PDB file of C-alpha atoms in Angstrom:
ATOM      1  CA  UNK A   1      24.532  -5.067 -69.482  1.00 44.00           C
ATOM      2  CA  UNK A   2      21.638  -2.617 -69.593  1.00 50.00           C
ATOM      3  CA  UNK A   3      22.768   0.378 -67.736  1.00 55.00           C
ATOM      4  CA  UNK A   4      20.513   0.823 -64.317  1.00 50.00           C
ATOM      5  CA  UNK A   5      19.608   4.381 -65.696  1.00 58.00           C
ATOM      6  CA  UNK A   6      17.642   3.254 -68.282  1.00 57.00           C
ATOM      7  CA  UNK A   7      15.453   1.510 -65.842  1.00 51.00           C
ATOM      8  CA  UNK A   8      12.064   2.621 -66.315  1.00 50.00           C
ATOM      9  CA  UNK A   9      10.690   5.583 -64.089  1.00 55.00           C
ATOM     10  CA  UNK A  10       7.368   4.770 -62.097  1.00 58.00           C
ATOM     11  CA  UNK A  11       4.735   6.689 -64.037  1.00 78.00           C
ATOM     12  CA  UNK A  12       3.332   9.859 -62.310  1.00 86.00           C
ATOM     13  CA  UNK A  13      -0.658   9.849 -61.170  1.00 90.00           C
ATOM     14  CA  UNK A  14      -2.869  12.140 -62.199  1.00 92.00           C
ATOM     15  CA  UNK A  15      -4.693  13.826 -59.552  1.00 95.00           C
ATOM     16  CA  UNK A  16      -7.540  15.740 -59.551  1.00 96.00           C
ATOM     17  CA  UNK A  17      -9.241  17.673 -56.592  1.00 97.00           C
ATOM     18  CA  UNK A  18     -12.606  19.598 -56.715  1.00 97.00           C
ATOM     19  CA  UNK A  19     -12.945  21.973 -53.268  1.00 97.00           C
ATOM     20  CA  UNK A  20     -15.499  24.602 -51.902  1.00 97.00           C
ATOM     21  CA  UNK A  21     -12.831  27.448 -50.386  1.00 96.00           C
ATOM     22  CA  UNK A  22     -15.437  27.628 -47.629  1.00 95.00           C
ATOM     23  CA  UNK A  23     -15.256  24.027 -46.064  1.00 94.00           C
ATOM     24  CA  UNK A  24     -12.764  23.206 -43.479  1.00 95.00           C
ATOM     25  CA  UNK A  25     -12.754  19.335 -44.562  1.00 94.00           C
ATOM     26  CA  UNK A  26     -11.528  20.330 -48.356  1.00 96.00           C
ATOM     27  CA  UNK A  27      -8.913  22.693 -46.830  1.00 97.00           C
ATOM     28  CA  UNK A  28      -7.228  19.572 -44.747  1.00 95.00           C
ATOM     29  CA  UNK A  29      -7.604  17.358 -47.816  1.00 96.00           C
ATOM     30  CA  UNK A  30      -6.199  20.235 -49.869  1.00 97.00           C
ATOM     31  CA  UNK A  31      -2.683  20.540 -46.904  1.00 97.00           C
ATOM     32  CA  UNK A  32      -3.020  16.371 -47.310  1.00 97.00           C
ATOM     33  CA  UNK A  33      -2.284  16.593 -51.059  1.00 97.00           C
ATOM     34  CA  UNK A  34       0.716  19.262 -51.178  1.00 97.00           C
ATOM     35  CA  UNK A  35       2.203  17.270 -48.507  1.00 97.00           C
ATOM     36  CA  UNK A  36       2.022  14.309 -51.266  1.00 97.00           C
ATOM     37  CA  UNK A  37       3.154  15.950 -53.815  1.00 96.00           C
ATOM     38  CA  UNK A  38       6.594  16.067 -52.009  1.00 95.00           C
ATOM     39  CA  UNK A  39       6.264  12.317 -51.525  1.00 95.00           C
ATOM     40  CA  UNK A  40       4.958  10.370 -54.227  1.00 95.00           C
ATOM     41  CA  UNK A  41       4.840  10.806 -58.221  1.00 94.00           C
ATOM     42  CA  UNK A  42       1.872  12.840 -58.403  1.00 94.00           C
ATOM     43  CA  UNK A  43       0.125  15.582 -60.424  1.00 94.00           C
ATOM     44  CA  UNK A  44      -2.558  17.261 -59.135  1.00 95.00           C
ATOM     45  CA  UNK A  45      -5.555  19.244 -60.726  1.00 96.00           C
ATOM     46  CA  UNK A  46      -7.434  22.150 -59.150  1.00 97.00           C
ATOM     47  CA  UNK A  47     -10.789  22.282 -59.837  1.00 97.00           C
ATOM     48  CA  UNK A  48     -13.746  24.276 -57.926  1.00 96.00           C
ATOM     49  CA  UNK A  49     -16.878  22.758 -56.630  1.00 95.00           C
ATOM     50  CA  UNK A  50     -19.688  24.603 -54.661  1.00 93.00           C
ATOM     51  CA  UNK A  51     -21.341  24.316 -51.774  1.00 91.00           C
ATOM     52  CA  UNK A  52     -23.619  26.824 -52.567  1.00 90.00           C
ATOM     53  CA  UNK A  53     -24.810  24.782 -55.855  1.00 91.00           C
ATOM     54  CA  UNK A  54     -24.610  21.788 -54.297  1.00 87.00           C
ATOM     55  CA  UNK A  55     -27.301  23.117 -51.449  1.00 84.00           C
ATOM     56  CA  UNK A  56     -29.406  25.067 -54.098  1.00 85.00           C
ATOM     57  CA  UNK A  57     -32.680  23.258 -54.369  1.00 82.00           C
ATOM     58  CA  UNK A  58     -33.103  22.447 -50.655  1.00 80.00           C
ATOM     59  CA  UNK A  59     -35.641  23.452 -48.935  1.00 78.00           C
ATOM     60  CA  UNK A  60     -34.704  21.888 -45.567  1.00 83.00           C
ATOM     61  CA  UNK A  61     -32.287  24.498 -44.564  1.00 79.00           C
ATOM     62  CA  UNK A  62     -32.031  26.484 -41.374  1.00 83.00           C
ATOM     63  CA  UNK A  63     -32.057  30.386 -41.793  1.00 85.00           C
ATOM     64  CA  UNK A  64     -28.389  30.855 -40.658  1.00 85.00           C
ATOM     65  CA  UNK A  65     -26.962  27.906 -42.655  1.00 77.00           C
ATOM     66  CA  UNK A  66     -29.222  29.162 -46.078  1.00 85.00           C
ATOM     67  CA  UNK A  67     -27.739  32.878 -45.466  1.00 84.00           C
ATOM     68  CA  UNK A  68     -24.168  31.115 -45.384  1.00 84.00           C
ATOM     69  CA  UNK A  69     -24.543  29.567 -48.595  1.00 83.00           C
ATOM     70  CA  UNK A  70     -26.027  32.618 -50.065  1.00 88.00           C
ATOM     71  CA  UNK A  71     -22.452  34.342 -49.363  1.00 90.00           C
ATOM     72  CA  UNK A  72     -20.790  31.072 -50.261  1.00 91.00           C
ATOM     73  CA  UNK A  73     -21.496  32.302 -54.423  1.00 95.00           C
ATOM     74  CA  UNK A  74     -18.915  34.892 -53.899  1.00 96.00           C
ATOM     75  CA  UNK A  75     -15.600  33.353 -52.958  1.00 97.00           C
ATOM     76  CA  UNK A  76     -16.160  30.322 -56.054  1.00 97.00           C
ATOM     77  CA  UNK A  77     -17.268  32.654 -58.318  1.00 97.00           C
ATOM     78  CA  UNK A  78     -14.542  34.879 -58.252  1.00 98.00           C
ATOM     79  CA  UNK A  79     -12.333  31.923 -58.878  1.00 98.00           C
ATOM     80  CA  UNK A  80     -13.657  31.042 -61.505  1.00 97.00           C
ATOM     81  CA  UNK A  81     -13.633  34.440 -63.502  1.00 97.00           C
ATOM     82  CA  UNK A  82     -10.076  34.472 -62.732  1.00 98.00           C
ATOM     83  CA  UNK A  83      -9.109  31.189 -64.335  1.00 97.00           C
ATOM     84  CA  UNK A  84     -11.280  32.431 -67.241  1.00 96.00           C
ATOM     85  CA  UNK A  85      -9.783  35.560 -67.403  1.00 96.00           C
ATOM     86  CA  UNK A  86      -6.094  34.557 -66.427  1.00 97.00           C
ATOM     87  CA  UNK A  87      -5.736  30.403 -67.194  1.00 96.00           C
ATOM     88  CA  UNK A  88      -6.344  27.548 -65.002  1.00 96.00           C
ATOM     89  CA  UNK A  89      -2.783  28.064 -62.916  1.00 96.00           C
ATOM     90  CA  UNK A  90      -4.290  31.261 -60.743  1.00 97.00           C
ATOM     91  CA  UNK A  91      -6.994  28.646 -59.206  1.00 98.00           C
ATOM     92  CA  UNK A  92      -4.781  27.179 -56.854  1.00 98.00           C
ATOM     93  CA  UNK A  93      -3.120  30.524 -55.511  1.00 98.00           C
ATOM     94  CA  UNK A  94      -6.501  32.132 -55.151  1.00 98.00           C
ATOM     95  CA  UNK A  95      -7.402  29.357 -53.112  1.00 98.00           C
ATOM     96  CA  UNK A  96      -4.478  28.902 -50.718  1.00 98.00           C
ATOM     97  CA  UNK A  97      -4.967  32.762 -50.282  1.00 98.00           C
ATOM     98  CA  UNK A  98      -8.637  32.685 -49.879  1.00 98.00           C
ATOM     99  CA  UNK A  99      -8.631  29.228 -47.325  1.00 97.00           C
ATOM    100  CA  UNK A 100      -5.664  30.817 -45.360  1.00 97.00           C
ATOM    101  CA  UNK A 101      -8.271  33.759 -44.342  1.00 97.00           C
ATOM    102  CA  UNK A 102     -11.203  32.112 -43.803  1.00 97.00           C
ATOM    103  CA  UNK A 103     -10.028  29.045 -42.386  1.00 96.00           C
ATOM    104  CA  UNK A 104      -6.529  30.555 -40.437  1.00 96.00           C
ATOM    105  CA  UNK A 105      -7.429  34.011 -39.784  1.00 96.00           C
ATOM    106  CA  UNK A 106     -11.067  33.259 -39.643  1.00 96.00           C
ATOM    107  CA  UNK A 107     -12.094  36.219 -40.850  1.00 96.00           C
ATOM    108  CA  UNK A 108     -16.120  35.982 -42.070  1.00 93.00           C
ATOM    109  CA  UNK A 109     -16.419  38.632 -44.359  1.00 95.00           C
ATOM    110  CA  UNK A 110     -16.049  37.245 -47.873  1.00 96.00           C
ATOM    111  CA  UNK A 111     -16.065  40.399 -49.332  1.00 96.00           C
ATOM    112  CA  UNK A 112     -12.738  41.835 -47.779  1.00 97.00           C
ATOM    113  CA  UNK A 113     -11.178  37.446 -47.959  1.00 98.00           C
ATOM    114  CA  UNK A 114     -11.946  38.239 -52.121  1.00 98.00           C
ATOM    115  CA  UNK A 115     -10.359  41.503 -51.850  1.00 98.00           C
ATOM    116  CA  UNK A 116      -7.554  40.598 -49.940  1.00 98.00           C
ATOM    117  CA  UNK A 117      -7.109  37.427 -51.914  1.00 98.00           C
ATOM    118  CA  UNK A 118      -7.121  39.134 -55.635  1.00 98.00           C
ATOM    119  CA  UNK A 119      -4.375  41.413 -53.993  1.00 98.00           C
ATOM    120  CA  UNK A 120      -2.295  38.485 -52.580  1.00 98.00           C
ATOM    121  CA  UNK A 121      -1.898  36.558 -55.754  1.00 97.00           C
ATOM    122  CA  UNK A 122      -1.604  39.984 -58.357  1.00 97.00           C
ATOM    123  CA  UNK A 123      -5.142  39.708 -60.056  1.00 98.00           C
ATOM    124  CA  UNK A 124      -7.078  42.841 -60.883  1.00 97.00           C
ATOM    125  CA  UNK A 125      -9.383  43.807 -58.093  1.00 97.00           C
ATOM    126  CA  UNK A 126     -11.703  44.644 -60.651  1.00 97.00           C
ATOM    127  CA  UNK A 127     -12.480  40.573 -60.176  1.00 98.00           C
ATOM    128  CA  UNK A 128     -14.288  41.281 -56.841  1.00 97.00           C
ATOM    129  CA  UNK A 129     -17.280  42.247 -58.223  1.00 97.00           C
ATOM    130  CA  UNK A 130     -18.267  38.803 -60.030  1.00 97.00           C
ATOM    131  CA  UNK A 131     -18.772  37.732 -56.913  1.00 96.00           C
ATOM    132  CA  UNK A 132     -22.252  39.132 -57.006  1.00 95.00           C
ATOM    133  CA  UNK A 133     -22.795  38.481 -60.249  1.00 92.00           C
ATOM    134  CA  UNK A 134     -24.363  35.739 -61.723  1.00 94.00           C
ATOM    135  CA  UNK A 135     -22.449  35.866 -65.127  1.00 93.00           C
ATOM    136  CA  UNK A 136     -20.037  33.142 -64.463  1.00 94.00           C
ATOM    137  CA  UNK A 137     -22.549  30.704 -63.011  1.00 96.00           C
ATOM    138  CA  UNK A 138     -22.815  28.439 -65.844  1.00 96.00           C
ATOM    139  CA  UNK A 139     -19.341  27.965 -65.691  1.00 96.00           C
ATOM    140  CA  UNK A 140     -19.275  27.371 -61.848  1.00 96.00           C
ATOM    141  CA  UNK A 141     -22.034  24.975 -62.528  1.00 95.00           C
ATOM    142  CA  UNK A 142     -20.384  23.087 -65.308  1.00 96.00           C
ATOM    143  CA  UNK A 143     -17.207  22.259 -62.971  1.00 95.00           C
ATOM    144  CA  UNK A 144     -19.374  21.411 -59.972  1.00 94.00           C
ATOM    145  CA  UNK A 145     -21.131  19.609 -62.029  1.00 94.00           C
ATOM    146  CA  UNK A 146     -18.324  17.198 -63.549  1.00 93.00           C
ATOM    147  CA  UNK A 147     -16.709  16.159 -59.970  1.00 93.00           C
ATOM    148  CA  UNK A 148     -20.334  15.760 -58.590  1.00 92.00           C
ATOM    149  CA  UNK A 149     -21.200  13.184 -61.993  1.00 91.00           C
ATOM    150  CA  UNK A 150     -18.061  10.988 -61.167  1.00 90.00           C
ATOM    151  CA  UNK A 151     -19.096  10.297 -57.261  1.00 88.00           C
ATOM    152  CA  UNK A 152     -22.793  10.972 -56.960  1.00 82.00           C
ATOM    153  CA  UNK A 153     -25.484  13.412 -55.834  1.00 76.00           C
ATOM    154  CA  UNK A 154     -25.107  12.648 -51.959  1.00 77.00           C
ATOM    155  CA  UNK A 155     -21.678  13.453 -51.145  1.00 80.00           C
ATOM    156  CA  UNK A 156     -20.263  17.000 -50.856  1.00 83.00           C
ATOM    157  CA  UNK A 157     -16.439  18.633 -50.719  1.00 88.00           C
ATOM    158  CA  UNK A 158     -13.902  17.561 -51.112  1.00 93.00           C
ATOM    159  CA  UNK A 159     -14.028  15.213 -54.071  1.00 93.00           C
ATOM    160  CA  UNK A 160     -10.738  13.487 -55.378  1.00 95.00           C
ATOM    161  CA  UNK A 161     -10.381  11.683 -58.512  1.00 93.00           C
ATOM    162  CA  UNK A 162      -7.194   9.252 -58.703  1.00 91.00           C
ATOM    163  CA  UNK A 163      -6.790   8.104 -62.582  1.00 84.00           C
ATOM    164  CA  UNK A 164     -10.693   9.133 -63.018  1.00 82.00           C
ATOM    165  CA  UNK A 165     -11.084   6.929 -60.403  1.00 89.00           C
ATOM    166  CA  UNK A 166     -12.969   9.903 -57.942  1.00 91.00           C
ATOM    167  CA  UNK A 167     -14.530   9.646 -54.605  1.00 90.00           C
ATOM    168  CA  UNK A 168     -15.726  12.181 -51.532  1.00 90.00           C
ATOM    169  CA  UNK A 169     -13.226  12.992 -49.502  1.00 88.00           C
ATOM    170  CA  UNK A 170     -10.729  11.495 -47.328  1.00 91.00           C
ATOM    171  CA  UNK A 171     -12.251  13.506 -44.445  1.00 91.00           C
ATOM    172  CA  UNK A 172      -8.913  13.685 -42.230  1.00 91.00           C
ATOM    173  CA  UNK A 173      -8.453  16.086 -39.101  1.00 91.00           C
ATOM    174  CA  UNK A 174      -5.147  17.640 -38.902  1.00 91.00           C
ATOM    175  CA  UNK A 175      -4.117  16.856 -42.363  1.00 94.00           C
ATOM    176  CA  UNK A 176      -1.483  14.399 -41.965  1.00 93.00           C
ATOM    177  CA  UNK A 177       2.246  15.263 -42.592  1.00 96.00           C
ATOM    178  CA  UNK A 178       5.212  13.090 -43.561  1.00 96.00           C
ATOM    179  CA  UNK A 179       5.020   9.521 -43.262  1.00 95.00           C
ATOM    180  CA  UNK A 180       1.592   9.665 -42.607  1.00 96.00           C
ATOM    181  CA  UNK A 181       0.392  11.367 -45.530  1.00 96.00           C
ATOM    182  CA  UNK A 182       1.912   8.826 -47.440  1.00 96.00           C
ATOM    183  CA  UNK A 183       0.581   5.909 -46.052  1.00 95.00           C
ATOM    184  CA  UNK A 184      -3.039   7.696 -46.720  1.00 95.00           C
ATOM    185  CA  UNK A 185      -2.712   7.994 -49.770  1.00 95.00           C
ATOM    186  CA  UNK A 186      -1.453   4.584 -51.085  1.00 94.00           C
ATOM    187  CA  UNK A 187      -4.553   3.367 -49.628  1.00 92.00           C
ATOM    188  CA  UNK A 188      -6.523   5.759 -51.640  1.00 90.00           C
ATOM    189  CA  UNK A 189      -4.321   4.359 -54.377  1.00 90.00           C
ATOM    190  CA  UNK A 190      -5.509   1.354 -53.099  1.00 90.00           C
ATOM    191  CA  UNK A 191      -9.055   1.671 -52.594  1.00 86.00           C
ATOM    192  CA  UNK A 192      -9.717   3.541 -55.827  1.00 85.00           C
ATOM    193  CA  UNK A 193      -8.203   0.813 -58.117  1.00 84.00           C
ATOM    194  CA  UNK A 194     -10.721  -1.978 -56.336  1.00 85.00           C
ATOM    195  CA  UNK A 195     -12.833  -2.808 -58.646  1.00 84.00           C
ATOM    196  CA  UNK A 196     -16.562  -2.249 -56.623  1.00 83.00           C
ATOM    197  CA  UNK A 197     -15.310  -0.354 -53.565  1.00 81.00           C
ATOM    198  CA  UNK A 198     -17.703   2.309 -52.790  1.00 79.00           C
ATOM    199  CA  UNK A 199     -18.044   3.499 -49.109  1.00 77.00           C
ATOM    200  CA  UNK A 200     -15.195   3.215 -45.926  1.00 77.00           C
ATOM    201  CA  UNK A 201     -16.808   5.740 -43.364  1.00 76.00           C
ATOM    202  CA  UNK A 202     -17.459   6.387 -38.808  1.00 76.00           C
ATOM    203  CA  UNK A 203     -18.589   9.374 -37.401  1.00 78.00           C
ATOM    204  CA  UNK A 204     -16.778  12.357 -36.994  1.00 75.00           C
ATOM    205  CA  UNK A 205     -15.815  12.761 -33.430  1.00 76.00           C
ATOM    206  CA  UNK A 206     -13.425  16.155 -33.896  1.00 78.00           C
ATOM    207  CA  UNK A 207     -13.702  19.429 -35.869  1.00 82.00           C
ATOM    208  CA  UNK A 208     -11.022  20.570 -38.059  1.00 84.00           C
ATOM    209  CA  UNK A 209      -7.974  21.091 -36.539  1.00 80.00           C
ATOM    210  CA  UNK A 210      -5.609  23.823 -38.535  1.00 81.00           C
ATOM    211  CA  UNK A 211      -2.171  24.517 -37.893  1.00 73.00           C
TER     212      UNK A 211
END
């Protein structure tokens, strides 16, 4: 009799998750997937997209929105000369640290939410400063670039990729805990092996809601 230990293990899903630190909608998606990854068998990737790339070409934006996205460089940049500089496992840190200001503590000034940040998670504070540089861009563009090639031109953040499988979003207000999260994402299990699903959508009737 086979002993029931050597009964095969479910296989763990990959998980990948490209986020702006800047939108609300990534950071519940972001709270979604940590809650997950105390549920279900899955691994989950880090990766930065930009809002500020994403919006860089248009010409149909108002003033105060464009000067948002001009200070929306800073924040992703910075990220990614730290994973450059220090491996891919300081993205996630630097983002928790960076989202819990600007989203929590709402404080607006990206310049002290870097600082503070880079301090938070032990990183040189010599980082700071490539967020007005334009030295990393190419590699900010290149990681935009791959979420934004697996779902499309006219989506935005977050993006989540399920066994390559990726998609915008789920767009979720509060991010949902326990129970909950899991049922959301077995049907983003489910929807993202369908072979020819594309689009599940209604309008937005709240705003974020942290906690």
């Amino acid at each position: 009799m086979a002993d029931v230990n050597d009964s095969p293990k479910p296989s763990r899903t990959a998980v990948e998750m490209w986020f702006d630190p800047m939108c609300p909608w990534a950071w519940m998606t972001s709270r979604w997937l940590m809650e997950v990854e105390t549920l279900r068998e899955i691994d989950v990737t880090w990766s930065v997209m930009s809002l500020a790339v994403l919006n860089e070409h248009r010409h149909d934006l108002d003033a105060a929105y464009r000067a948002r996205m001009d200070e929306a460089w800073g924040p992703v940049r910075v990220i990614i000369a730290a994973a450059e500089a220090h491996g891919d496992t300081v993205i996630k840190p630097l983002y928790d640290a960076m989202g819990t200001r600007i989203h929590l503590k709402r404080i607006n000034d990206f310049d002290q939410v870097i600082r503070e940040s880079l301090e938070e998670v032990g990183l040189p504070a010599a980082l700071a400063k490539d967020a007005h540089h334009k030295k990393f861009d190419a590699a900010l563009h290149r990681s935009h670039k791959r979420g934004i090639s697996l779902v499309g031109t006219d989506v935005g953040t977050p993006i989540i990729a399920v066994d390559g499988v990726a998609f915008f979003g789920p767009v979720v207000t509060p991010a949902p805990k326990g129970e909950a999260a899991a049922r959301l994402w077995d049907g983003c299990v489910l929807v993202a092996g369908t072979p020819g699903f594309y689009e599940l959508k209604r309008s937005r009737t709240e705003g974020p809601i942290f906690d």
